[in-house]
XYZ file of C-alpha atoms in Angstrom:
719
model
C 53.760 32.893 166.273
C 50.344 33.966 166.944
C 49.408 37.609 166.441
C 48.357 37.519 170.489
C 51.533 35.706 171.458
C 54.126 38.447 170.051
C 53.175 41.139 172.356
C 52.404 38.894 175.373
C 55.978 37.674 175.079
C 57.097 41.458 175.550
C 55.170 41.391 178.604
C 58.284 40.448 180.899
C 60.489 43.152 179.392
C 57.644 45.784 180.207
C 57.115 44.418 183.494
C 60.708 44.726 184.438
C 60.715 48.145 182.848
C 57.826 49.403 185.117
C 58.987 47.803 187.986
C 62.513 49.361 187.946
C 60.603 52.856 187.959
C 58.623 51.649 190.772
C 61.394 49.824 192.728
C 63.868 52.642 192.275
C 65.715 53.144 195.820
C 65.084 55.724 197.767
C 68.535 56.191 199.521
C 70.153 58.763 197.531
C 73.365 57.299 198.577
C 72.730 53.686 197.174
C 75.093 52.378 194.731
C 74.219 52.198 191.104
C 70.646 53.223 191.715
C 69.310 52.254 188.352
C 70.929 48.791 188.469
C 69.788 48.052 191.689
C 66.295 48.872 190.610
C 66.519 46.565 187.560
C 67.959 43.951 189.964
C 64.934 44.110 192.183
C 62.813 44.265 189.222
C 64.188 41.147 187.551
C 63.721 39.302 190.994
C 59.964 40.191 191.376
C 59.308 39.535 187.677
C 61.124 35.924 188.092
C 59.215 34.950 191.553
C 55.866 36.055 189.745
C 56.619 33.959 186.492
C 57.459 30.828 188.863
C 54.761 31.282 191.281
C 52.244 31.794 188.191
C 53.191 28.488 186.873
C 53.070 26.953 190.203
C 49.586 28.244 190.843
C 48.079 27.802 187.530
C 49.900 24.183 187.430
C 48.173 23.202 190.564
C 44.811 24.383 188.752
C 45.686 22.316 185.842
C 45.508 25.417 183.912
C 48.699 25.680 182.080
C 47.020 27.541 179.104
C 47.661 30.414 176.811
C 44.360 32.393 177.986
C 45.262 31.669 181.853
C 48.759 33.045 181.517
C 47.832 35.863 179.369
C 45.229 37.070 181.954
C 47.971 36.563 184.610
C 50.486 38.524 182.713
C 47.827 41.467 181.811
C 47.074 41.673 185.564
C 50.773 41.936 186.616
C 51.367 44.466 183.862
C 48.420 46.450 185.319
C 49.840 46.324 188.647
C 53.350 47.371 187.773
C 51.859 50.272 185.889
C 50.107 51.310 188.854
C 53.092 50.956 190.989
C 55.327 53.050 188.825
C 52.738 55.838 188.176
C 52.431 56.062 191.820
C 56.257 56.185 192.211
C 56.321 58.942 189.708
C 53.825 61.125 191.294
C 55.467 60.745 194.691
C 58.947 61.633 193.284
C 57.387 64.637 191.488
C 55.754 65.886 194.799
C 58.895 65.482 196.535
C 60.440 67.420 193.874
C 57.968 70.004 194.014
C 58.486 70.426 197.983
C 62.020 70.553 197.480
C 61.800 73.456 195.036
C 59.485 75.337 197.288
C 61.703 75.096 200.163
C 64.354 76.438 198.058
C 61.992 79.192 196.634
C 61.107 80.046 200.520
C 64.750 80.386 201.670
C 65.326 82.812 198.624
C 62.438 85.134 199.801
C 63.416 85.251 203.404
C 67.044 85.718 202.700
C 66.094 88.620 200.453
C 63.926 90.425 203.210
C 65.918 89.061 206.441
C 69.141 88.094 205.774
C 70.345 88.321 209.324
C 67.551 85.986 210.282
C 68.256 83.390 207.713
C 72.066 83.616 208.968
C 70.616 83.124 212.608
C 68.417 80.280 211.967
C 69.525 78.198 209.015
C 73.418 78.726 208.596
C 76.073 76.617 210.057
C 76.824 78.915 212.790
C 74.171 80.833 214.669
C 74.602 84.540 213.915
C 76.513 83.941 210.717
C 74.963 84.932 207.365
C 73.843 82.021 205.509
C 75.569 81.304 201.860
C 73.526 82.603 198.784
C 70.978 79.600 197.826
C 71.339 78.265 194.193
C 69.348 80.039 191.534
C 66.243 78.319 190.942
C 65.791 76.264 187.815
C 63.456 77.193 185.165
C 61.060 74.157 185.835
C 62.022 72.783 189.484
C 59.618 69.908 189.210
C 61.365 68.515 186.186
C 64.867 69.666 187.458
C 64.433 67.722 190.623
C 64.225 64.473 188.615
C 67.184 62.550 187.809
C 68.758 62.586 184.032
C 67.097 60.072 181.834
C 68.553 57.058 180.427
C 69.656 58.507 176.858
C 71.162 61.940 178.681
C 73.411 59.747 181.209
C 74.514 57.546 178.349
C 75.420 60.277 176.250
C 77.390 62.080 179.007
C 79.314 59.136 179.788
C 80.112 58.545 176.183
C 81.177 62.237 176.070
C 83.256 62.065 179.046
C 84.681 58.462 178.262
C 88.296 57.956 177.120
C 89.373 56.007 174.103
C 90.111 52.869 176.228
C 86.659 53.143 177.989
C 84.867 53.694 174.860
C 86.432 50.360 173.444
C 85.495 48.403 176.337
C 81.892 49.429 176.232
C 81.671 49.214 172.396
C 83.010 45.544 172.710
C 80.525 44.555 175.303
C 77.408 46.050 173.306
C 78.814 44.446 169.900
C 78.915 40.990 171.543
C 75.524 41.623 172.991
C 74.023 42.500 169.894
C 75.755 39.783 167.976
C 74.421 37.173 170.479
C 70.834 38.538 170.179
C 71.103 37.986 166.598
C 72.193 34.371 167.029
C 69.735 33.687 169.711
C 66.733 34.886 167.650
C 68.049 33.003 164.329
C 69.284 29.777 165.740
C 66.804 26.897 166.837
C 67.433 25.441 170.240
C 69.810 22.616 169.721
C 71.593 22.028 173.156
C 72.011 18.324 174.078
C 70.672 18.329 177.290
C 67.535 20.527 176.139
C 66.947 17.851 173.523
C 66.800 15.094 176.426
C 65.085 16.939 179.188
C 64.958 20.750 179.360
C 62.411 21.126 176.369
C 60.515 17.520 176.887
C 59.590 18.679 180.405
C 58.249 22.107 178.930
C 56.144 20.034 176.404
C 54.784 17.579 178.789
C 53.555 20.439 180.975
C 51.772 21.778 178.179
C 50.318 18.542 177.009
C 49.129 17.678 180.453
C 48.141 21.253 181.532
C 49.536 20.771 184.985
C 52.971 20.090 186.809
C 52.109 16.522 187.772
C 54.989 13.844 187.260
C 54.808 11.507 184.358
C 56.100 7.956 183.561
C 59.478 8.426 181.789
C 62.717 6.555 181.196
C 64.598 9.840 181.567
C 64.402 10.770 185.482
C 66.077 14.233 184.725
C 63.035 15.405 183.258
C 61.210 15.236 186.647
C 64.253 15.464 189.101
C 66.183 18.304 187.830
C 64.979 21.617 189.202
C 62.778 23.433 186.641
C 63.250 27.014 187.219
C 64.709 28.035 183.924
C 62.348 25.599 182.013
C 59.417 27.409 183.861
C 60.436 30.620 182.294
C 60.493 28.715 178.788
C 57.016 27.646 179.541
C 55.724 31.222 179.382
C 57.487 32.124 175.910
C 56.123 28.420 174.738
C 52.576 29.174 175.479
C 52.867 32.795 174.489
C 54.150 31.696 170.937
C 53.145 28.189 170.398
C 56.869 27.236 169.520
C 60.595 27.553 170.696
C 61.304 30.642 168.467
C 62.123 32.866 171.527
C 63.520 30.163 173.904
C 67.005 31.064 173.379
C 66.184 34.655 174.832
C 65.955 33.677 178.382
C 69.563 32.885 178.839
C 70.376 36.184 176.552
C 68.419 38.148 179.301
C 70.351 36.186 181.987
C 73.646 37.243 180.407
C 72.662 40.882 180.312
C 71.388 40.526 183.948
C 74.661 38.784 184.891
C 76.796 41.877 183.543
C 74.428 44.351 185.269
C 74.727 42.614 188.756
C 78.395 42.158 188.170
C 79.387 45.809 187.531
C 77.280 46.872 190.444
C 79.372 44.527 192.586
C 82.389 46.199 191.245
C 80.732 49.518 192.006
C 79.952 48.425 195.560
C 83.575 47.307 196.181
C 84.785 50.760 195.502
C 85.139 50.391 191.462
C 84.773 53.381 189.366
C 83.590 53.568 185.999
C 86.698 51.898 184.146
C 86.556 49.319 186.840
C 83.265 48.592 186.113
C 83.622 48.315 182.286
C 86.648 46.154 182.610
C 84.467 43.760 184.628
C 81.656 43.799 181.901
C 84.264 43.187 179.369
C 85.985 40.466 180.856
C 82.696 38.497 181.737
C 81.155 39.199 178.226
C 84.055 38.158 176.350
C 84.243 34.825 178.362
C 83.552 32.158 175.817
C 81.218 30.133 178.268
C 79.145 33.451 178.739
C 78.924 34.180 174.992
C 78.037 30.619 174.039
C 75.271 29.910 176.730
C 73.900 33.558 175.982
C 72.301 31.856 172.875
C 71.376 28.396 174.261
C 68.676 26.768 176.226
C 71.003 25.603 178.631
C 70.256 26.870 182.410
C 73.609 27.749 183.852
C 73.548 31.374 182.997
C 70.254 31.732 184.498
C 71.464 30.336 187.443
C 74.571 32.584 187.520
C 72.247 35.750 187.090
C 70.281 34.833 190.211
C 73.382 34.089 192.410
C 74.592 37.616 191.060
C 71.545 39.177 192.184
C 71.818 37.675 195.396
C 75.596 39.014 195.563
C 74.807 42.421 194.808
C 71.875 42.745 197.474
C 73.723 41.100 200.091
C 76.634 43.355 199.492
C 74.158 46.209 200.376
C 73.823 44.724 203.701
C 77.519 45.347 204.790
C 77.275 49.187 205.183
C 73.727 49.664 206.431
C 70.975 47.921 207.987
C 68.552 45.835 205.582
C 64.891 46.659 205.237
C 62.380 44.234 204.554
C 62.600 44.736 200.880
C 66.150 43.935 200.932
C 65.168 40.623 203.018
C 62.594 39.837 200.695
C 64.623 40.284 197.574
C 67.381 38.191 199.051
C 64.796 35.415 199.610
C 63.705 35.534 196.154
C 67.323 35.519 195.023
C 67.734 32.163 197.232
C 64.590 30.457 196.092
C 64.986 31.212 192.369
C 68.728 29.799 192.546
C 67.480 26.849 194.351
C 64.950 26.318 191.688
C 67.132 26.571 188.828
C 70.256 24.682 189.709
C 70.921 23.748 193.609
C 74.761 23.764 192.949
C 74.525 27.790 192.923
C 73.445 27.434 196.863
C 77.165 26.671 197.248
C 77.644 30.493 196.871
C 74.364 31.604 197.898
C 75.041 30.100 201.335
C 78.430 32.089 201.906
C 76.729 35.027 200.963
C 73.939 34.864 203.269
C 76.354 34.237 206.150
C 78.444 37.352 205.226
C 75.200 39.383 205.019
C 73.882 38.086 208.506
C 77.270 38.740 210.215
C 77.238 42.225 208.706
C 73.764 43.040 210.092
C 74.876 41.643 213.562
C 77.889 43.727 213.312
C 76.079 46.972 212.350
C 73.335 46.211 215.298
C 76.259 45.890 217.898
C 77.757 49.124 216.170
C 74.520 51.184 216.448
C 74.079 50.320 220.136
C 70.779 49.003 219.475
C 71.404 45.703 221.507
C 69.167 42.589 221.627
C 66.311 44.283 219.823
C 68.228 44.562 216.601
C 69.961 41.106 216.922
C 66.426 39.646 217.127
C 65.564 41.679 214.035
C 68.636 40.236 212.179
C 67.288 36.735 213.178
C 63.734 37.386 212.281
C 65.013 38.822 208.785
C 66.962 35.615 208.421
C 63.785 33.854 209.042
C 62.102 35.971 206.320
C 64.621 35.215 203.676
C 64.372 31.417 204.139
C 60.468 31.773 204.286
C 60.455 33.503 200.759
C 62.942 31.133 199.491
C 60.705 28.144 200.498
C 57.709 29.635 198.968
C 59.472 29.989 195.670
C 61.164 26.166 195.816
C 58.841 24.597 198.396
C 56.113 23.345 195.782
C 58.721 21.563 193.613
C 60.562 20.036 196.609
C 57.241 18.565 197.888
C 56.602 16.985 194.696
C 59.903 15.536 194.568
C 59.812 14.469 198.228
C 56.284 12.695 197.553
C 57.523 10.960 194.634
C 60.777 9.630 195.847
C 60.802 10.066 199.714
C 63.631 12.448 199.666
C 63.652 16.050 198.449
C 66.696 15.698 196.510
C 65.180 13.030 194.467
C 66.302 9.229 193.840
C 69.500 7.752 194.918
C 70.645 7.468 191.470
C 70.964 11.452 191.123
C 72.017 12.182 194.897
C 74.640 9.809 194.104
C 75.696 10.899 190.405
C 76.920 14.531 190.840
C 77.907 15.252 194.645
C 81.052 13.791 195.857
C 80.812 10.516 197.915
C 84.306 10.711 199.456
C 85.317 13.775 201.488
C 88.798 12.641 202.775
C 91.473 15.401 202.340
C 93.574 13.290 199.662
C 90.131 12.919 197.448
C 89.098 16.458 197.934
C 92.624 17.841 196.797
C 92.582 15.500 193.830
C 88.892 16.416 192.697
C 89.958 20.230 193.048
C 93.130 19.661 190.938
C 90.929 18.041 188.282
C 88.275 20.569 188.160
C 91.036 23.332 188.063
C 92.836 21.471 185.256
C 89.713 21.233 183.178
C 88.849 24.856 183.714
C 92.225 26.143 182.701
C 92.780 24.164 179.823
C 94.391 25.607 176.838
C 94.964 24.350 173.225
C 98.526 23.651 173.990
C 98.340 19.999 174.105
C 101.512 19.118 175.545
C 101.128 21.637 178.604
C 97.614 19.550 179.070
C 99.292 16.547 179.048
C 101.834 17.560 181.248
C 99.423 18.772 183.866
C 97.051 15.895 183.751
C 100.036 13.538 184.225
C 101.200 15.202 187.209
C 97.690 15.105 188.766
C 97.286 11.429 187.920
C 100.918 10.623 189.092
C 100.347 12.729 192.271
C 96.797 11.168 193.047
C 98.366 7.693 192.877
C 101.159 8.666 194.782
C 99.021 9.525 197.858
C 96.746 6.523 197.162
C 93.955 8.143 195.540
C 92.232 6.585 192.091
C 91.915 9.681 189.994
C 88.955 7.792 188.177
C 87.321 6.788 191.378
C 83.572 6.472 190.862
C 82.807 8.147 193.955
C 84.895 11.256 192.921
C 84.084 11.251 189.020
C 80.594 11.656 187.386
C 79.432 8.386 185.670
C 81.854 6.428 183.589
C 84.020 9.528 182.509
C 87.652 9.425 182.519
C 90.043 12.382 183.376
C 91.415 14.308 181.449
C 89.465 15.546 178.561
C 90.266 18.559 176.291
C 87.966 21.336 177.037
C 89.760 24.323 175.317
C 87.428 24.038 172.128
C 84.761 26.753 172.089
C 81.833 24.460 172.922
C 78.839 25.706 175.151
C 79.143 22.347 177.284
C 83.042 22.428 178.027
C 84.651 25.472 176.806
C 87.547 26.556 179.446
C 88.191 30.013 180.563
C 92.052 30.159 181.584
C 92.611 33.684 180.948
C 89.301 35.106 182.887
C 90.014 32.459 185.378
C 93.539 33.624 186.017
C 92.727 37.326 186.190
C 90.056 36.391 188.804
C 92.547 34.375 190.685
C 95.059 37.149 190.769
C 92.292 39.610 191.569
C 91.323 37.216 194.552
C 94.639 37.070 195.882
C 95.371 40.745 195.710
C 92.043 41.289 197.536
C 92.834 39.222 200.348
C 96.288 39.970 200.883
C 96.227 43.750 200.011
C 92.665 45.038 199.568
C 93.717 48.597 200.214
C 95.857 48.852 197.120
C 92.896 47.791 195.029
C 89.728 49.622 196.632
C 91.369 52.233 199.299
C 87.749 53.165 200.422
C 86.164 49.410 200.546
C 89.160 47.383 201.816
C 87.152 45.566 204.346
C 84.117 45.028 202.135
C 86.606 43.888 199.449
C 88.297 41.225 201.749
C 85.034 39.784 203.082
C 83.587 39.480 199.376
C 86.790 37.800 198.265
C 86.885 35.170 201.466
C 83.112 34.482 200.019
C 84.195 33.981 196.601
C 87.313 31.837 197.503
C 84.797 29.699 199.794
C 82.336 28.939 197.204
C 85.042 27.707 194.697
C 86.369 25.646 197.365
C 83.001 24.303 198.430
C 82.246 23.453 194.867
C 85.372 21.436 194.243
C 84.508 19.802 197.735
C 80.804 18.996 196.952
C 80.802 18.240 193.186
C 82.234 15.563 191.213
C 84.765 16.148 188.391
C 83.045 15.729 184.786
C 83.972 16.617 181.416
C 81.416 19.612 181.140
C 82.114 20.750 184.747
C 83.098 24.179 183.511
C 79.610 25.291 182.603
C 78.695 24.293 186.321
C 81.137 26.808 187.406
C 79.944 29.608 185.585
C 77.932 31.167 188.813
C 81.267 31.296 190.636
C 83.001 32.887 187.796
C 80.463 35.558 187.527
C 81.299 36.380 191.305
C 84.874 36.384 190.690
C 85.074 38.578 187.702
C 84.412 41.979 189.732
C 87.668 41.125 191.600
C 89.655 40.866 188.427
C 88.200 43.960 187.124
C 89.042 45.813 190.154
C 92.535 44.513 190.211
C 93.043 45.618 186.631
C 91.948 48.862 187.073
C 94.309 49.321 189.999
C 97.188 48.334 187.885
C 96.299 51.026 185.108
C 95.539 53.605 187.833
C 99.074 52.914 189.460
C 100.633 53.047 185.830
C 98.978 56.132 184.985
C 100.168 57.902 188.176
C 103.797 57.093 187.129
C 104.240 53.916 188.990
C 107.796 51.770 188.470
C 108.826 49.869 185.385
C 107.675 46.854 186.724
C 104.243 47.684 187.199
C 104.276 49.510 183.463
C 105.379 46.052 182.098
C 102.678 44.328 184.139
C 99.930 46.828 182.845
C 101.352 46.260 179.483
C 100.771 42.380 179.703
C 97.222 43.173 181.104
C 96.516 44.981 177.817
C 97.753 42.135 175.882
C 95.571 39.713 178.106
C 92.503 41.966 177.418
C 93.130 41.941 173.824
C 93.191 38.145 174.087
C 89.992 37.794 175.577
C 88.356 40.105 173.204
C 89.800 37.691 170.196
C 88.434 34.843 172.232
C 84.921 36.345 172.556
C 84.650 37.107 169.098
C 85.830 33.705 168.124
C 83.301 32.358 170.114
C 80.357 33.979 168.621
C 81.690 33.522 165.386
C 82.950 29.809 165.396
C 81.487 28.436 168.408
C 79.719 25.336 168.829
C 76.840 24.447 168.154
C 75.536 27.902 167.192
C 78.144 30.231 164.966
C 78.062 32.995 162.518
C 80.309 31.484 159.961
C 81.356 28.351 158.746
C 79.811 24.935 158.458
C 76.658 25.337 160.678
C 76.089 28.631 160.347
C 72.596 30.303 161.493
C 72.576 32.056 158.002
C 73.249 29.063 155.741
C 71.782 26.010 157.691
C 68.258 24.976 157.592
C 66.111 24.979 160.656
C 65.999 21.260 161.139
C 69.793 20.764 160.303
C 70.399 23.435 163.029
C 68.634 21.466 165.695
C 70.940 18.520 164.966
C 74.273 19.961 164.831
C 75.155 17.871 167.648
C 74.248 14.730 165.760
C 73.665 15.504 162.188
C 73.183 11.885 161.044
C 70.036 11.765 163.430
C 68.316 14.362 161.575
C 66.632 12.305 158.546
C 66.427 9.173 160.810
C 63.698 10.928 163.139
C 62.125 12.619 160.197
C 61.891 9.126 158.324
C 60.371 7.502 161.488
C 57.798 10.461 162.005
C 56.553 10.178 158.563
C 55.946 6.644 158.912
C 53.914 6.823 161.847
C 52.080 10.026 160.920
C 50.879 8.251 157.699
C 49.041 5.510 159.889
C 46.984 8.387 161.583
C 48.165 7.012 164.960
C 46.816 9.094 167.907
C 48.593 7.324 171.038
C 52.153 6.669 170.367
C 54.257 4.950 172.766
C 57.834 6.092 173.342
C 60.867 3.849 173.854
C 64.230 5.516 174.882
C 67.158 5.445 177.381
C 68.333 8.087 179.702
C 70.284 9.932 177.707
C 68.364 9.774 174.429
C 66.792 12.482 172.492
C 63.096 13.248 173.259
C 62.212 16.561 172.027
C 62.332 15.901 168.145
C 58.958 13.724 168.608
C 57.333 16.662 170.238
C 58.079 18.698 167.033
C 57.491 16.093 164.270
C 54.512 14.277 165.750
C 52.404 17.308 166.848
C 48.775 17.790 165.154
C 48.306 20.107 162.222
C 46.985 22.714 164.539
C 49.827 22.568 166.450
C 48.569 20.647 169.295
C 51.219 18.450 171.377
C 51.112 14.898 170.411
C 49.831 12.138 172.880
C 53.381 10.569 173.742
C 53.249 7.778 176.443
C 56.421 6.247 177.888
C 56.652 2.222 177.755
C 59.245 2.475 180.458
C 59.368 4.258 183.802
C 62.171 4.948 186.377
C 59.254 6.445 188.661
C 58.220 3.670 190.934
C 54.688 5.344 191.577
C 54.377 6.142 187.739
C 53.736 2.748 185.658
C 54.424 2.908 182.067
C 51.568 2.555 179.544
C 50.846 -0.776 178.086
C 52.440 -1.368 174.624
C 49.298 -3.023 173.454
C 47.272 0.154 174.308
C 49.183 2.507 171.658
C 48.516 2.779 168.110
C 52.116 3.074 166.929
C 55.893 3.003 168.794
C 58.585 5.173 168.266
C 62.339 4.449 169.625
C 65.676 5.883 169.968
C 69.063 4.266 171.060
C 68.723 0.546 171.516
C 67.147 -1.530 169.075
C 66.968 -4.655 171.490
C 65.324 -2.478 174.187
C 62.631 -1.444 171.655
C 61.936 -5.053 170.238
C 61.436 -6.200 174.049
C 58.603 -3.916 174.444
C 56.699 -4.678 170.851
C 53.835 -6.713 170.967
C 54.067 -9.760 169.318
C 53.227 -9.509 165.484
C 54.033 -5.768 165.060
C 56.338 -4.723 162.493
C 59.650 -3.196 163.609
C 61.710 -0.794 161.381
C 65.129 0.613 162.521
C 67.455 3.088 160.890
C 70.575 3.662 162.981
C 69.744 5.413 165.942
C 65.710 5.830 165.548
C 63.110 3.116 164.854
C 59.516 2.683 164.870
C 56.925 -0.181 165.181
C 53.528 -0.541 163.822
C 50.890 -3.110 164.701
C 49.411 -5.363 161.629
C 47.271 -3.731 159.074
C 48.784 -0.371 159.632
């Protein structure tokens, strides 16, 4: 890591901190004002990061100096905005203090006059004003973070402290793993990280010839964020922190959603606890996968949209919703399955408030204009990428192979039911093999009974076959039976009896539960079953967990109030479930795969290179063997032969120049019709992965080909 890169890597954190001050909500009645400020700051910073990549990419300036200048300018603007906000708040505090002192003076001299003009009833003496603070300007400012946290800890019960301590401990352990472990996610080796390296090598965002279409067709929002860290540090040492930060953001947004739906401190802590101990969340928080980033943007959209259920939205809220929508679409389009219903709920609520306020058609037009503004902002964020995809493939969703591989191709009711059952079976999988077999057998038998092939390619990804075990703590597959069950129970109660869970927000709670259920149903109706589908559900799970937190809090509240024996038993069972959740979270960070604290593959005992290959240990030396042979020839132009799911990223690490500059890798195959591959005769050496026949078919005559298992290379005569 360069000396300049280290402080620059802290620029996003500093920007969010400054913007959180500048964007604090003005309305004193705003729920969880600090968390809302952080959500706003994250959306602004994320949008800036994305638009910076798009702008500098269009100018072919994806370089460290250009990004450093952009971030320094952004930090300066954020600091100015924060300073102005502090001065404005101080001025308002001083005016309020002066008003209090004026009332005191008048009350001392003309108590009757004060009572006649300012009291609640004319002619009645006003109550004595509160004594002035020693420093009114300081007293008017809200308490700082440390003061509030200290007060919250002092006033918390033992159970609440245990919940908060568990969440904090897990976050710290995940941060440690994220810093110590090298990126080793399978998809990251194939396309997440190679696309970042291609951008750095090319200096722009133009598409390139490649055999792995996902490097150019899958939305790159999370990789845009990685690109900043890549340029700042010259490597991938901090790449895992993007998902870790997204995990923190998910917790902040989810707990605020709980507060917006009427949950107090305990309900919010329960929400954070249940979500933080979910193995999928704990494992992805140390990864370079993208699902947690998507979940964070969806959660931001949800918490901003919920504010619109009770008050008219301003331009700032509309801009925030547009940014959250655009960032979600640019990160993972499946997240729009939830954002769409959220925006619909927001729009209907705004129209209802307009009618209730008697504003008539003017406010209706304002709501329509606000909706257009949200879409416009979203298009500004995701539009450039969609434009490039459309220009390349003639369709904004990419080539046919992408459009047909993940989305459902059949929508008849029996197929939809079978797909939903298979997704639920995988999501609720447990280590109990007999239970798994019985459930899968019932689904397969039922599907055949109603005339549906449970392995139909139109409803099943690729060549995969249902069922597959998914209980093991693997970042790509791990199920969430406990959390899913709690969320389902919470959603059922929120729909049927919302007043028992949240007496003050029953209507909002039911409406939100409808959105959550609709998102889950839309997901099963639009996305094919696949073995690693649980991680695709992470955004929906994030939205559902606040319902679980509210239900659990209501259960404990009724128990404390002396409810009947059955409810006490239910609360006792809930405590047992929470203890099991905690155990699952601890085991996930301790023994989870492919990054763990203890056991084989521990981040403390495994070398950097071996950590990268924990998914495929046998490939570690094969890649090094081929790269050493190619580097020994001083080859500059290196041809690349691979298939759609092969690992490309190790070549970018092994073949880079001594000064850290990226190698010149040229694909000898291309699935992009308008991007022809390089001529094999024009390169100095060839490296291959996967298929030896595919490699030898492209090697020029007379070249020497060497293969060892998965990896091979070819050199021309004389090298």
